[in-house]
Amino acid sequence: MLEPRGAHQPIIIYRPILPSDLEVLEEIHVALFPIRYERDFFLSVVQGHGIVSWAAVDVSRSDGGRDKLVGFVTTRLMSAKESEISDLLRYNASRQDLMLVYILTLGVVENYRNHGIATSLVCEVIKYASSITNCRAVYLHVISYNLPAIHFYEKMSFACVRRLQKFYYINGQHYDSYLFVYYVNGGHSLCSPLNIVAAVAAYLRDLFKVLASKLWRKQEKHIPRYLKCKETSSLLVAQNRRILGADNSACQSV
């Protein structure tokens, strides 16, 4: 029996998920998630077969459950080129060994929520991914109606990069999924803020050139033919070049 929320201030420690956690791990998954996982999944988690995981336990419990799971996160290390976000990563195409960490499941039992456990578990994942020099990101899916999870990952500085239509099929109904990414070790998105600013600056520069050209043609139509001498044209062209030069400088500053 879990102690009631607010009955005490828990002392949480984090450790790998162990074979002795099998039954509790499965029970919590059944209680928290609409998706049913196969027994083989849980066996792979507790045995560490292709899955890296962390458990949260409350060592201050007085009911004999000092080593019982109250939270967990399960992850898998996978090849970047075989992932669904390979097109979102900025890296040298010649590198064939780049990796990603995919978060499979993350959960905290209800009585232990709002104690920062989920945040600490995700931080463990980020530290793990960052320690792998050829890893470029941590990513995961969130079902579209899970607003608390969406807000949580946004608060953790994950970027929502894509919405996947009908990604989940649960109890005879389709649900969309959001794809969240946290970049590590320089694996920034191709659509990084810097690239967006550069694209906007280039667009504004080209737009200014077009408008300046149209304005020049419009002014030229209203100049009497006998005044269209070489000196006048040179003056206008010089003025126009100064304007373009100022615009180019502004764009470079951005």
Coordinates of C-alpha atoms in Angstrom, one line a residue:
M1 CA 0.0 0.0 0.0
L2 CA 1.4 3.4 -1.0
E3 CA 1.4 6.1 1.6
P4 CA -1.1 8.8 1.0
R5 CA -0.1 11.9 -0.9
G6 CA 1.2 14.6 1.5
A7 CA 1.6 12.2 4.4
H8 CA 5.4 12.7 4.3
Q9 CA 8.1 14.2 2.3
P10 CA 9.6 11.4 0.2
I11 CA 13.2 10.7 -0.2
I12 CA 13.6 9.6 -3.8
I13 CA 16.6 7.8 -5.2
Y14 CA 17.2 6.6 -8.7
R15 CA 18.6 3.3 -9.8
P16 CA 18.4 0.9 -12.8
I17 CA 15.2 -1.2 -13.0
L18 CA 16.0 -4.7 -11.7
P19 CA 14.5 -8.2 -12.3
S20 CA 12.8 -7.9 -8.8
D21 CA 10.8 -4.9 -10.2
L22 CA 9.0 -7.0 -12.9
E23 CA 5.6 -7.4 -11.3
V24 CA 5.3 -3.8 -10.0
L25 CA 6.6 -2.4 -13.3
E26 CA 3.9 -4.3 -15.2
E27 CA 1.2 -3.3 -12.7
I28 CA 2.0 0.4 -13.0
H29 CA 2.1 0.2 -16.8
V30 CA -1.4 -1.3 -16.8
A31 CA -2.7 1.4 -14.5
L32 CA -1.2 4.3 -16.3
F33 CA -1.3 3.6 -20.1
P34 CA -4.1 2.8 -22.5
I35 CA -1.7 0.7 -24.5
R36 CA -1.1 -2.9 -23.4
Y37 CA 2.5 -4.1 -23.5
E38 CA 3.5 -7.7 -24.1
R39 CA 5.3 -9.6 -21.3
D40 CA 8.4 -9.7 -23.4
F41 CA 8.7 -6.0 -23.2
F42 CA 8.8 -6.0 -19.4
L43 CA 11.3 -8.9 -19.5
S44 CA 13.5 -6.9 -21.8
V45 CA 13.3 -3.9 -19.5
V46 CA 14.2 -5.7 -16.2
Q47 CA 17.0 -7.8 -18.0
G48 CA 18.4 -4.8 -19.8
H49 CA 18.1 -6.5 -23.2
G50 CA 18.3 -3.5 -25.6
I51 CA 16.6 -1.2 -23.1
V52 CA 18.2 1.3 -20.7
S53 CA 15.9 2.2 -17.8
W54 CA 15.8 4.1 -14.5
A55 CA 13.6 3.5 -11.5
A56 CA 12.5 5.9 -8.8
V57 CA 12.0 4.5 -5.2
D58 CA 11.1 6.2 -2.0
V59 CA 13.6 5.1 0.7
S60 CA 11.7 7.0 3.4
R61 CA 8.6 4.7 3.3
S62 CA 7.6 3.1 6.5
D63 CA 5.4 0.4 5.1
G64 CA 8.1 -2.0 4.0
G65 CA 8.1 -0.7 0.4
R66 CA 11.4 1.2 0.6
D67 CA 12.6 -0.4 -2.7
K68 CA 9.3 -0.5 -4.5
L69 CA 8.9 1.4 -7.8
V70 CA 7.1 4.8 -7.6
G71 CA 8.3 6.0 -11.0
F72 CA 10.3 4.8 -14.1
V73 CA 11.5 5.6 -17.5
T74 CA 12.4 3.1 -20.2
T75 CA 14.5 4.0 -23.3
R76 CA 16.2 2.5 -26.3
L77 CA 19.4 3.5 -28.1
M78 CA 18.9 3.4 -31.8
S79 CA 20.6 4.4 -35.1
A80 CA 19.8 8.0 -36.2
K81 CA 19.7 7.1 -39.9
E82 CA 17.0 4.4 -39.3
S83 CA 14.8 6.7 -37.1
E84 CA 11.8 8.8 -38.2
I85 CA 13.6 12.1 -37.3
S86 CA 16.7 11.6 -39.4
D87 CA 15.5 14.4 -41.7
L88 CA 15.3 16.8 -38.8
L89 CA 18.9 16.4 -37.7
R90 CA 21.9 18.5 -38.9
Y91 CA 24.9 16.2 -39.3
N92 CA 27.5 15.0 -41.7
A93 CA 25.9 12.5 -44.0
S94 CA 29.2 10.6 -44.1
R95 CA 28.7 9.7 -40.4
Q96 CA 27.0 6.4 -40.2
D97 CA 27.4 5.8 -36.5
L98 CA 25.1 8.6 -35.1
M99 CA 22.6 7.5 -32.5
L100 CA 19.4 8.7 -30.8
V101 CA 17.8 7.8 -27.5
Y102 CA 14.1 7.0 -27.8
I103 CA 11.9 7.3 -24.6
L104 CA 9.6 4.3 -24.6
T105 CA 7.6 4.8 -21.4
L106 CA 7.7 7.3 -18.6
G107 CA 5.4 7.1 -15.5
V108 CA 5.0 8.1 -11.9
V109 CA 2.3 6.6 -9.6
E110 CA -0.4 9.1 -8.7
N111 CA 0.5 9.5 -5.0
Y112 CA 4.0 10.5 -5.9
R113 CA 3.3 13.1 -8.6
N114 CA 4.3 16.8 -8.2
H115 CA 7.5 15.9 -6.4
G116 CA 9.7 16.4 -9.5
I117 CA 10.2 12.7 -10.1
A118 CA 9.3 12.7 -13.8
T119 CA 11.6 15.7 -14.3
S120 CA 14.5 13.9 -12.6
L121 CA 13.9 10.8 -14.6
V122 CA 14.0 12.7 -17.9
C123 CA 17.1 14.5 -16.7
E124 CA 18.7 11.1 -16.2
V125 CA 17.9 10.3 -19.8
I126 CA 19.3 13.6 -21.1
K127 CA 22.5 13.1 -19.2
Y128 CA 22.8 9.6 -20.5
A129 CA 22.3 10.7 -24.1
S130 CA 24.7 13.6 -23.7
S131 CA 27.4 11.2 -22.4
I132 CA 27.3 9.3 -25.7
T133 CA 29.4 11.4 -28.0
N134 CA 27.8 10.2 -31.2
C135 CA 24.2 10.7 -29.9
R136 CA 22.3 13.6 -31.3
A137 CA 18.9 13.7 -29.7
V138 CA 16.3 12.3 -27.3
Y139 CA 12.9 11.9 -28.8
L140 CA 9.4 10.4 -28.0
H141 CA 5.8 10.4 -29.0
V142 CA 2.9 11.8 -27.0
I143 CA -0.7 11.0 -27.7
S144 CA -2.6 14.1 -28.8
Y145 CA -5.1 14.3 -26.0
N146 CA -2.5 14.0 -23.2
L147 CA -2.2 17.7 -22.4
P148 CA -0.3 17.3 -19.1
A149 CA 2.4 15.3 -20.9
I150 CA 2.6 17.8 -23.7
H151 CA 3.0 20.7 -21.2
F152 CA 5.6 18.7 -19.3
Y153 CA 7.8 18.1 -22.3
E154 CA 7.5 21.7 -23.4
K155 CA 8.6 22.8 -20.0
M156 CA 11.5 20.5 -20.2
S157 CA 12.6 22.3 -23.4
F158 CA 11.6 19.5 -25.8
A159 CA 10.6 20.8 -29.3
C160 CA 7.4 19.6 -30.8
V161 CA 8.5 19.0 -34.4
R162 CA 5.7 17.0 -36.0
R163 CA 2.1 15.8 -35.7
L164 CA 1.5 12.3 -36.9
Q165 CA -2.0 11.5 -38.0
K166 CA -3.6 8.4 -36.7
F167 CA -0.4 7.2 -35.1
Y168 CA -2.1 5.2 -32.3
Y169 CA -4.9 2.7 -32.6
I170 CA -6.5 2.1 -29.2
N171 CA -9.8 0.3 -28.5
G172 CA -10.9 0.6 -32.1
Q173 CA -10.1 4.3 -32.4
H174 CA -7.3 6.2 -34.1
Y175 CA -5.4 9.0 -32.3
D176 CA -2.8 11.5 -33.5
S177 CA 0.6 11.7 -31.9
Y178 CA 3.0 14.6 -31.3
L179 CA 6.7 14.0 -31.9
F180 CA 9.0 15.8 -29.3
V181 CA 12.7 16.1 -29.6
Y182 CA 15.5 17.3 -27.3
Y183 CA 18.8 17.9 -29.1
V184 CA 22.2 17.0 -27.6
N185 CA 25.8 17.2 -28.7
G186 CA 25.1 19.7 -31.4
G187 CA 22.4 17.7 -33.2
H188 CA 20.3 20.8 -33.9
S189 CA 17.3 20.8 -36.1
L190 CA 17.5 22.0 -39.7
C191 CA 14.8 24.4 -38.7
S192 CA 16.7 25.9 -35.8
P193 CA 15.9 29.5 -34.8
L194 CA 19.1 30.8 -36.4
N195 CA 18.2 29.2 -39.7
I196 CA 14.7 30.7 -39.5
V197 CA 16.1 34.2 -38.9
A198 CA 18.5 33.7 -41.8
A199 CA 15.7 32.6 -44.1
V200 CA 13.5 35.6 -43.0
A201 CA 16.4 38.0 -43.6
A202 CA 17.0 36.6 -47.0
Y203 CA 13.3 36.8 -47.9
L204 CA 13.1 40.5 -46.7
R205 CA 16.3 41.3 -48.7
D206 CA 14.9 39.9 -51.9
L207 CA 11.6 41.6 -51.3
F208 CA 13.3 44.9 -50.8
K209 CA 15.2 44.5 -54.1
V210 CA 11.9 43.8 -55.9
L211 CA 10.2 46.8 -54.4
A212 CA 13.1 49.1 -55.1
S213 CA 13.2 48.0 -58.7
K214 CA 9.5 48.6 -59.1
L215 CA 9.8 52.0 -57.5
W216 CA 12.7 53.0 -59.8
R217 CA 10.7 52.0 -62.9
K218 CA 7.7 53.9 -61.6
Q219 CA 9.7 57.1 -61.0
E220 CA 11.4 56.7 -64.3
K221 CA 8.0 56.8 -66.1
H222 CA 7.3 60.3 -64.6
I223 CA 10.6 61.9 -65.6
P224 CA 10.4 63.9 -68.8
R225 CA 12.4 62.4 -71.6
Y226 CA 14.6 65.5 -72.0
L227 CA 15.6 65.2 -68.3
K228 CA 16.7 61.6 -68.6
C229 CA 20.3 62.4 -68.9
K230 CA 23.2 60.2 -67.8
E231 CA 23.9 62.3 -64.7
T232 CA 20.3 61.9 -63.4
S233 CA 20.3 58.2 -64.0
S234 CA 23.7 57.8 -62.3
L235 CA 22.4 59.8 -59.3
L236 CA 19.3 57.6 -58.9
V237 CA 21.3 54.4 -59.3
A238 CA 23.8 55.6 -56.7
Q239 CA 21.0 56.4 -54.3
N240 CA 19.4 53.0 -54.9
R241 CA 22.7 51.2 -54.3
R242 CA 23.1 53.0 -50.9
I243 CA 19.7 51.8 -49.9
L244 CA 20.4 48.3 -50.9
G245 CA 23.8 48.5 -49.1
A246 CA 22.1 49.6 -45.8
D247 CA 19.6 46.7 -46.1
N248 CA 22.3 44.2 -46.7
S249 CA 24.2 45.4 -43.6
A250 CA 21.0 45.1 -41.5
C251 CA 20.5 41.6 -42.7
Q252 CA 24.1 40.6 -41.9
S253 CA 23.7 42.0 -38.4
V254 CA 20.7 39.8 -37.8

